[in-house]
Short mmCIF file of C-alpha atoms in Angstrom, two decimals:
data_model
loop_
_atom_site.label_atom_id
_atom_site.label_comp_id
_atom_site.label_asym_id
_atom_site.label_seq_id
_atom_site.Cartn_x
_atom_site.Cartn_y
_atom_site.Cartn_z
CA UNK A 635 0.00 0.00 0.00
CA UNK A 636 0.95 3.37 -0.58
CA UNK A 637 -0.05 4.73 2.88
CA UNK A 638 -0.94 8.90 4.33
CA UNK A 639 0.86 8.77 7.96
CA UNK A 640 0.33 11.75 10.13
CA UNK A 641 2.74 12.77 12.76
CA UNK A 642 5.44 10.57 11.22
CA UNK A 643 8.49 12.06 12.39
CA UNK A 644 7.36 12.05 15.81
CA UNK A 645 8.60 9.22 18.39
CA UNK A 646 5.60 6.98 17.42
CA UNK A 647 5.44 7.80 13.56
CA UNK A 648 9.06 7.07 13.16
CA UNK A 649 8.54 3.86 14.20
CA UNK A 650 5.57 3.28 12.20
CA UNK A 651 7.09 4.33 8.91
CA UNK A 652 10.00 2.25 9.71
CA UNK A 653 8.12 -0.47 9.79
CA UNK A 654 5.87 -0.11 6.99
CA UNK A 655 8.84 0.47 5.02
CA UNK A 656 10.06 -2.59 5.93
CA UNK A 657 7.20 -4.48 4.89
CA UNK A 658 7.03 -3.21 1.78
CA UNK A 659 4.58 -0.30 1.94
CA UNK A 660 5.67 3.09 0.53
CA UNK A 661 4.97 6.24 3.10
CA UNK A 662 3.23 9.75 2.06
CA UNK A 663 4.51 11.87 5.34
CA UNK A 664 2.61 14.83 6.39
CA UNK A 665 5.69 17.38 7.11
CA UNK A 666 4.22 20.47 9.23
CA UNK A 667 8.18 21.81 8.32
CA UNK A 668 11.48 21.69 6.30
CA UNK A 669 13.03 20.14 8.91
CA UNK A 670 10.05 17.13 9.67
CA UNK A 671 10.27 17.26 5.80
CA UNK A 672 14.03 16.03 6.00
CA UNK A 673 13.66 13.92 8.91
CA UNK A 674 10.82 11.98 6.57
CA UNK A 675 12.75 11.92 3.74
CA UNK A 676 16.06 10.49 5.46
CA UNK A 677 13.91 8.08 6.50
CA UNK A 678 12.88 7.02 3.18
CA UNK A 679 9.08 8.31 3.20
CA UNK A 680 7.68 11.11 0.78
CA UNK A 681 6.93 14.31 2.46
CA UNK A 682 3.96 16.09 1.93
CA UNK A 683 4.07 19.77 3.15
CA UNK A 684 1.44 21.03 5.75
CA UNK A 685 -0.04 20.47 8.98
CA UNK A 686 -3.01 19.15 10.85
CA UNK A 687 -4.96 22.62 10.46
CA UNK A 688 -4.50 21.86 6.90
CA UNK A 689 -7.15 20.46 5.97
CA UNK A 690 -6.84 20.85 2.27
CA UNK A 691 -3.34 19.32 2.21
CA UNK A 692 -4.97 16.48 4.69
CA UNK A 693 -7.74 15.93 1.81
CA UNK A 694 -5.04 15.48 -0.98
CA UNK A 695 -3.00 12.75 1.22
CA UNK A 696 -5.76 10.69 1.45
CA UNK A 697 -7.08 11.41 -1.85
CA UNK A 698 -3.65 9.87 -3.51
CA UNK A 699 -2.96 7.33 -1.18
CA UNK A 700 -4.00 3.75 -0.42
CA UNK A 701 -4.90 4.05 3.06
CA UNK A 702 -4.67 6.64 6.09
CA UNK A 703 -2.86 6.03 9.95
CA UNK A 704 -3.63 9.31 11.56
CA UNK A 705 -0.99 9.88 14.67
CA UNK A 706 0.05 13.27 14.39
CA UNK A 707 -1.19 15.54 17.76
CA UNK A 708 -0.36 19.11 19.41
CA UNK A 709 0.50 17.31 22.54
CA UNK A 710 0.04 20.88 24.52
CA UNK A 711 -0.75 20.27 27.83
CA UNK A 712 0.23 23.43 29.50
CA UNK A 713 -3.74 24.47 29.98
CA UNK A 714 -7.07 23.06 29.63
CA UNK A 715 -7.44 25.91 27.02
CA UNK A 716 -4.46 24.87 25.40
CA UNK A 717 -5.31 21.03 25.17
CA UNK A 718 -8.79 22.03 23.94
CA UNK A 719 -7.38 23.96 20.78
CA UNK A 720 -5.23 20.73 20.46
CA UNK A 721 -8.21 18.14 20.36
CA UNK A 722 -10.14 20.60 18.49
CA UNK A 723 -7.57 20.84 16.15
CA UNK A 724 -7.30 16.62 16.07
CA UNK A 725 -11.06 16.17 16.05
CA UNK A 726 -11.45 18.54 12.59
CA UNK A 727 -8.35 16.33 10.75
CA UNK A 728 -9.75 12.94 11.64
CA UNK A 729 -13.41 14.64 9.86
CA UNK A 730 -11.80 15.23 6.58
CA UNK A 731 -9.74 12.52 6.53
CA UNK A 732 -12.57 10.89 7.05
CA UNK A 733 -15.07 12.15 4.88
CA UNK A 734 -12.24 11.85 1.62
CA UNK A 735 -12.34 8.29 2.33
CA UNK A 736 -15.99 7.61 2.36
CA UNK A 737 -17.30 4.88 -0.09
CA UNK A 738 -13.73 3.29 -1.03
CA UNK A 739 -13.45 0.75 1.82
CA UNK A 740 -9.63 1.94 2.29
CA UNK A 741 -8.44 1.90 5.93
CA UNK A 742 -7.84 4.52 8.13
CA UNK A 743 -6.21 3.94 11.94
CA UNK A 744 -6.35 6.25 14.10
CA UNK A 745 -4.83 6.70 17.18
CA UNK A 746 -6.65 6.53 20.33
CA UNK A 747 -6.07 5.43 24.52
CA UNK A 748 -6.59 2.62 26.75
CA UNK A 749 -9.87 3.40 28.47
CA UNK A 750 -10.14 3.13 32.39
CA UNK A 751 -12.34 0.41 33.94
CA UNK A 752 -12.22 0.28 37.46
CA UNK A 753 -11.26 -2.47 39.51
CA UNK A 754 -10.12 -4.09 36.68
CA UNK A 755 -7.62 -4.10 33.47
CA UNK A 756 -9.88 -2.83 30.59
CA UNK A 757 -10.08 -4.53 27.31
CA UNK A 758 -11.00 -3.75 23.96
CA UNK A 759 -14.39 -4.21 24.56
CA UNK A 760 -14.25 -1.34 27.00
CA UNK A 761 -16.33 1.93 25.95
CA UNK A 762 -14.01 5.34 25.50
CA UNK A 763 -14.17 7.54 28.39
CA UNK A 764 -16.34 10.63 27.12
CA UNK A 765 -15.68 12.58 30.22
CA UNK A 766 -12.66 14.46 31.45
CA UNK A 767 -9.91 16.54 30.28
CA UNK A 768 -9.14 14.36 27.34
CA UNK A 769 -12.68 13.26 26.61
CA UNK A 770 -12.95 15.08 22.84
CA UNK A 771 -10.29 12.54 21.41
CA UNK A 772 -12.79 9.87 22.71
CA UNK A 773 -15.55 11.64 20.92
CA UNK A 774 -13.52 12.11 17.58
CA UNK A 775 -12.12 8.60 17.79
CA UNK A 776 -15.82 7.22 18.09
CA UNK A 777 -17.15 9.44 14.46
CA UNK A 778 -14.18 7.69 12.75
CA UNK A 779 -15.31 4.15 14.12
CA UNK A 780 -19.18 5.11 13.09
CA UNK A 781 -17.66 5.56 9.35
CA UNK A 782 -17.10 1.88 9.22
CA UNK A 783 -20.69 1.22 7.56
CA UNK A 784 -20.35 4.22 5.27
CA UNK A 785 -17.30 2.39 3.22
CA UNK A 786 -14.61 3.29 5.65
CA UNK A 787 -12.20 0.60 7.14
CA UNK A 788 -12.09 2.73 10.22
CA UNK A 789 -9.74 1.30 12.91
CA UNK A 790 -8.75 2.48 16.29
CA UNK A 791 -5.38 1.33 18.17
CA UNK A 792 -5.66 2.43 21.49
CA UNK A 793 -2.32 3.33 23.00
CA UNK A 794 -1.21 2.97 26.78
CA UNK A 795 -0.07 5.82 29.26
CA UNK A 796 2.96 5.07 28.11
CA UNK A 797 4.33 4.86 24.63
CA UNK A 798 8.32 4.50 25.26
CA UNK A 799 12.09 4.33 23.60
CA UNK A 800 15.23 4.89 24.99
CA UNK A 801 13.74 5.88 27.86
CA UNK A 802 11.44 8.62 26.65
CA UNK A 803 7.68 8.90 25.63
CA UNK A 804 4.40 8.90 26.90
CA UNK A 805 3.41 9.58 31.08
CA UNK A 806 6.66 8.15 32.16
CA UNK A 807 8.95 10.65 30.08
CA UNK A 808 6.15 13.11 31.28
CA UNK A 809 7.55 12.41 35.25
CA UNK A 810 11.10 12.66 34.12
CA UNK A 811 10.40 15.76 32.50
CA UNK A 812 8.93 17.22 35.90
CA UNK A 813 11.56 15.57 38.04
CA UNK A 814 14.29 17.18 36.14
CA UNK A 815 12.47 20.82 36.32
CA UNK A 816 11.21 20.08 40.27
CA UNK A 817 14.35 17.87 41.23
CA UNK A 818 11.69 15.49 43.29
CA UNK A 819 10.84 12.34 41.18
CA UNK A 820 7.19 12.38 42.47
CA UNK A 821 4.17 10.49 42.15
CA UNK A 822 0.88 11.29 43.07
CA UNK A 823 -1.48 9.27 45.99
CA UNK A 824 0.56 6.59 47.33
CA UNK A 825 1.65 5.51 43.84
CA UNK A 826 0.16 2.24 43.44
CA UNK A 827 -1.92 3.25 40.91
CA UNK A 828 -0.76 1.18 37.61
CA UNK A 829 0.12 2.88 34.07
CA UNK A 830 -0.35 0.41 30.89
CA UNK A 831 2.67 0.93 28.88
CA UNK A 832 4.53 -0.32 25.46
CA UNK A 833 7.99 0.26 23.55
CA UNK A 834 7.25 2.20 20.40
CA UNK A 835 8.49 -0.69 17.75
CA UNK A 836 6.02 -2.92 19.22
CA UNK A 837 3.04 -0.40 18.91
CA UNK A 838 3.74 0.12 15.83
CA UNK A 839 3.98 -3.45 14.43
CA UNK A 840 0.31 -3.39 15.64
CA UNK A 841 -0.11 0.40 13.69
CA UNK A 842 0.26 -1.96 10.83
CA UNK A 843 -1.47 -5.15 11.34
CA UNK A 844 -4.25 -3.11 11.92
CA UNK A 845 -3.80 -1.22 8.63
CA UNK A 846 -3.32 -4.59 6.74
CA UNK A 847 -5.74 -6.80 8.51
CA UNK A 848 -8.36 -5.04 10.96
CA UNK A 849 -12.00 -5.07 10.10
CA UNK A 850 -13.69 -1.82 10.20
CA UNK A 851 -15.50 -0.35 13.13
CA UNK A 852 -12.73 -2.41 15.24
CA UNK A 853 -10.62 -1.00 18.70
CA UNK A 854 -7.00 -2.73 19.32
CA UNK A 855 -5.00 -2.57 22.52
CA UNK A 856 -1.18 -1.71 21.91
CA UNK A 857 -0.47 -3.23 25.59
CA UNK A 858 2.32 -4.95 26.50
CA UNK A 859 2.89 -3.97 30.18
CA UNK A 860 -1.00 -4.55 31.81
CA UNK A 861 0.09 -1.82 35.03
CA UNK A 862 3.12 -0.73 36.68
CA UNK A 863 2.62 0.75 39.29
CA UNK A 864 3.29 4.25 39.29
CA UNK A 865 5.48 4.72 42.74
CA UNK A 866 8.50 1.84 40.95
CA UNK A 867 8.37 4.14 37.58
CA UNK A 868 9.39 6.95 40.08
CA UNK A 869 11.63 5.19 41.23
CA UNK A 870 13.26 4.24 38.22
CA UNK A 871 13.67 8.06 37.06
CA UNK A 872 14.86 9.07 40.80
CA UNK A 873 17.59 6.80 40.62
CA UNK A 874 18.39 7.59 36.99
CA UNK A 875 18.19 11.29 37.55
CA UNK A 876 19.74 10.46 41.40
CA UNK A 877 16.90 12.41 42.90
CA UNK A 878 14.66 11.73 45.85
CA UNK A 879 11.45 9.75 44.79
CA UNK A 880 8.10 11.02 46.85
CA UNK A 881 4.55 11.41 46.67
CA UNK A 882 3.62 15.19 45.51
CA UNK A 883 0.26 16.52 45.19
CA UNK A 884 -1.86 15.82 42.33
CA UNK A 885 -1.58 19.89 41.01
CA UNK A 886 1.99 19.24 40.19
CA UNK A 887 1.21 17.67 37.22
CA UNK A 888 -1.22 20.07 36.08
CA UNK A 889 -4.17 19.48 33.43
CA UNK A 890 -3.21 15.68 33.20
CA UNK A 891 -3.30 15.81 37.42
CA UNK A 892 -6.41 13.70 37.95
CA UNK A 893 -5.38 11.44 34.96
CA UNK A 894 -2.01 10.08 36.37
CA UNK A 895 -3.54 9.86 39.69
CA UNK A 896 -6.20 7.03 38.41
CA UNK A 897 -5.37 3.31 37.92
CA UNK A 898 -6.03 2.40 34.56
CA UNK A 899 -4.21 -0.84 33.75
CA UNK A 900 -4.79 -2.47 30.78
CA UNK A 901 -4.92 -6.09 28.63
CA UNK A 902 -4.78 -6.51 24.99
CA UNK A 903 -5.45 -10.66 24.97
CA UNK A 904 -8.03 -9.82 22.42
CA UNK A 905 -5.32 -8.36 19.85
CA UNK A 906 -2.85 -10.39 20.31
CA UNK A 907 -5.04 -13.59 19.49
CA UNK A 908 -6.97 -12.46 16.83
CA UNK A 909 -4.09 -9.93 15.12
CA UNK A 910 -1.42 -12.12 16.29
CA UNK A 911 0.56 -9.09 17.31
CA UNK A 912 3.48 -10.40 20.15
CA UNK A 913 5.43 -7.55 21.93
CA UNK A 914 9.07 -8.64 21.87
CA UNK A 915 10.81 -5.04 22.78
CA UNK A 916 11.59 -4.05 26.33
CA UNK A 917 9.15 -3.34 28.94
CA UNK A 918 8.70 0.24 30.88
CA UNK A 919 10.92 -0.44 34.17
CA UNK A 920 14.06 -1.81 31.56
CA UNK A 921 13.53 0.83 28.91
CA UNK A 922 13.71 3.48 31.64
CA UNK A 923 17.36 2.10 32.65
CA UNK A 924 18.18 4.15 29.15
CA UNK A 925 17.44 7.76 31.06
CA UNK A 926 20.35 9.83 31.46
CA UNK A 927 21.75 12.05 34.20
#
């Protein structure tokens, strides 16, 4: 397939154009700049100049291209205001994208997260979460699944808490970030609460099953790690970053507060049986062993 990848320079997309490139796919990159349009080119993808506001440039990668993973994001989490322009923003990509694909039956995957079930790891069964700060991505992620019986392979792989290589990505790289700016590696509660997490490569060997094999209207769990708890991932980064490891109060961690304080681990049985996807990469706790001083 000749395949539209959004956010493909980014931690995640690397690794999914990597790997569709090495199983014979060819890559159309969205580029938001000359520098993300060398990074995709180095990496062997075309680049395709413009970014998620774009909507016109968003309509003419589909339009030319086989199929659609969707990944790119503002990832601005500085204020509710500011996450709100950034889901916004998401919500009005994933609605052309999917509208220029209506009627062809080509896939398009988008991203989306491991919901929260309480008292329990949640599978892909599980509803969305349509309330809280990050509750719009839910809502977009659900229109693209509802295009599945308009002619629209719509897929959804829901991520983990924790996307991670080399040590960075995702909630975890999140902590180090505020333990190198606070010099506390702090959790918040008592820390037992459990974070799903996978390496990057695996998630996106699953970013392309899905594109290859999924049926439409379908919701995949990129799991490998079910829940660590969040209290030994601090403790990780302290003694990486050779800083005291505490509980702090939720506020620290601003907008996403109330979501790091929540246990939300996570199982994707269901995937790996029916996709056959195996995670073979490193798990959270060894990965963060790659953090630096």
């Amino acid at each position: 397939m000749h395949v539209f990848v959004t956010g493909g320079t980014g931690l995640i997309g690397s690794a999914v154009v990597a790997e569709l490139l090495g199983n014979g796919h060819t890559v159309l990159a969205l580029a938001r700049s000359d520098a993300s349009a060398t990074v995709a080119e180095a990496a062997g993808a075309q680049p395709l100049r413009g970014g998620l506001t774009d909507l016109d440039v968003l309509r003419a990668g589909a339009t030319q291209t086989d199929g659609v993973i969707h990944l790119a994001f503002a990832n601005d989490f500085s204020s509710p205001d500011a996450l709100a322009k950034a889901i916004a923003e998401e919500g009005a990509a994933l609605a052309t994208l999917g509208d220029e694909l209506l009627g062809s039956d080509r896939p398009l995957v988008t991203a989306s997260g491991t919901p929260h079930a309480p008292g329990r790891a949640s599978t892909e069964a599980d509803p969305l979460l349509t309330e809280g700060p990050v509750s719009g991505r839910s809502r977009s992620v659900m229109a693209v699944l509802g295009l599945a019986p308009r002619g629209v392979r719509s897929t959804a792989v829901r991520l983990p808490r924790t996307v991670h290589h080399q040590g960075r990505g995702g909630f975890a790289g999140m902590l180090a970030g505020i333990a190198r700016r606070t010099g506390v590696s702090g959790y918040p509660g008592d820390g037992a609460q459990r974070w799903p997490a996978v390496h990057a490569l695996d998630a996106a060997v699953l970013f392309r099953l899905a594109l290859e094999q999924a049926e439409a209207g379908t919701c995949w769990h990129a799991v490998a790690d079910e829940g660590d708890a969040v209290r030994d991932i601090a403790a990780v980064i302290g003694r990486r970053l050779g800083l005291p490891v505490k509980a702090v109060p939720e506020d620290t961690f601003g907008t996403l507060g109330p979501v790091f304080a929540t246990d939300q681990p996570s199982s994707s049985t269901h995937t790996q049986t029916v996709l056959g996807w195996k995670p073979t990469h490193p798990s959270l706790l060894d990965d963060l062993e790659n953090i630096q001083p």
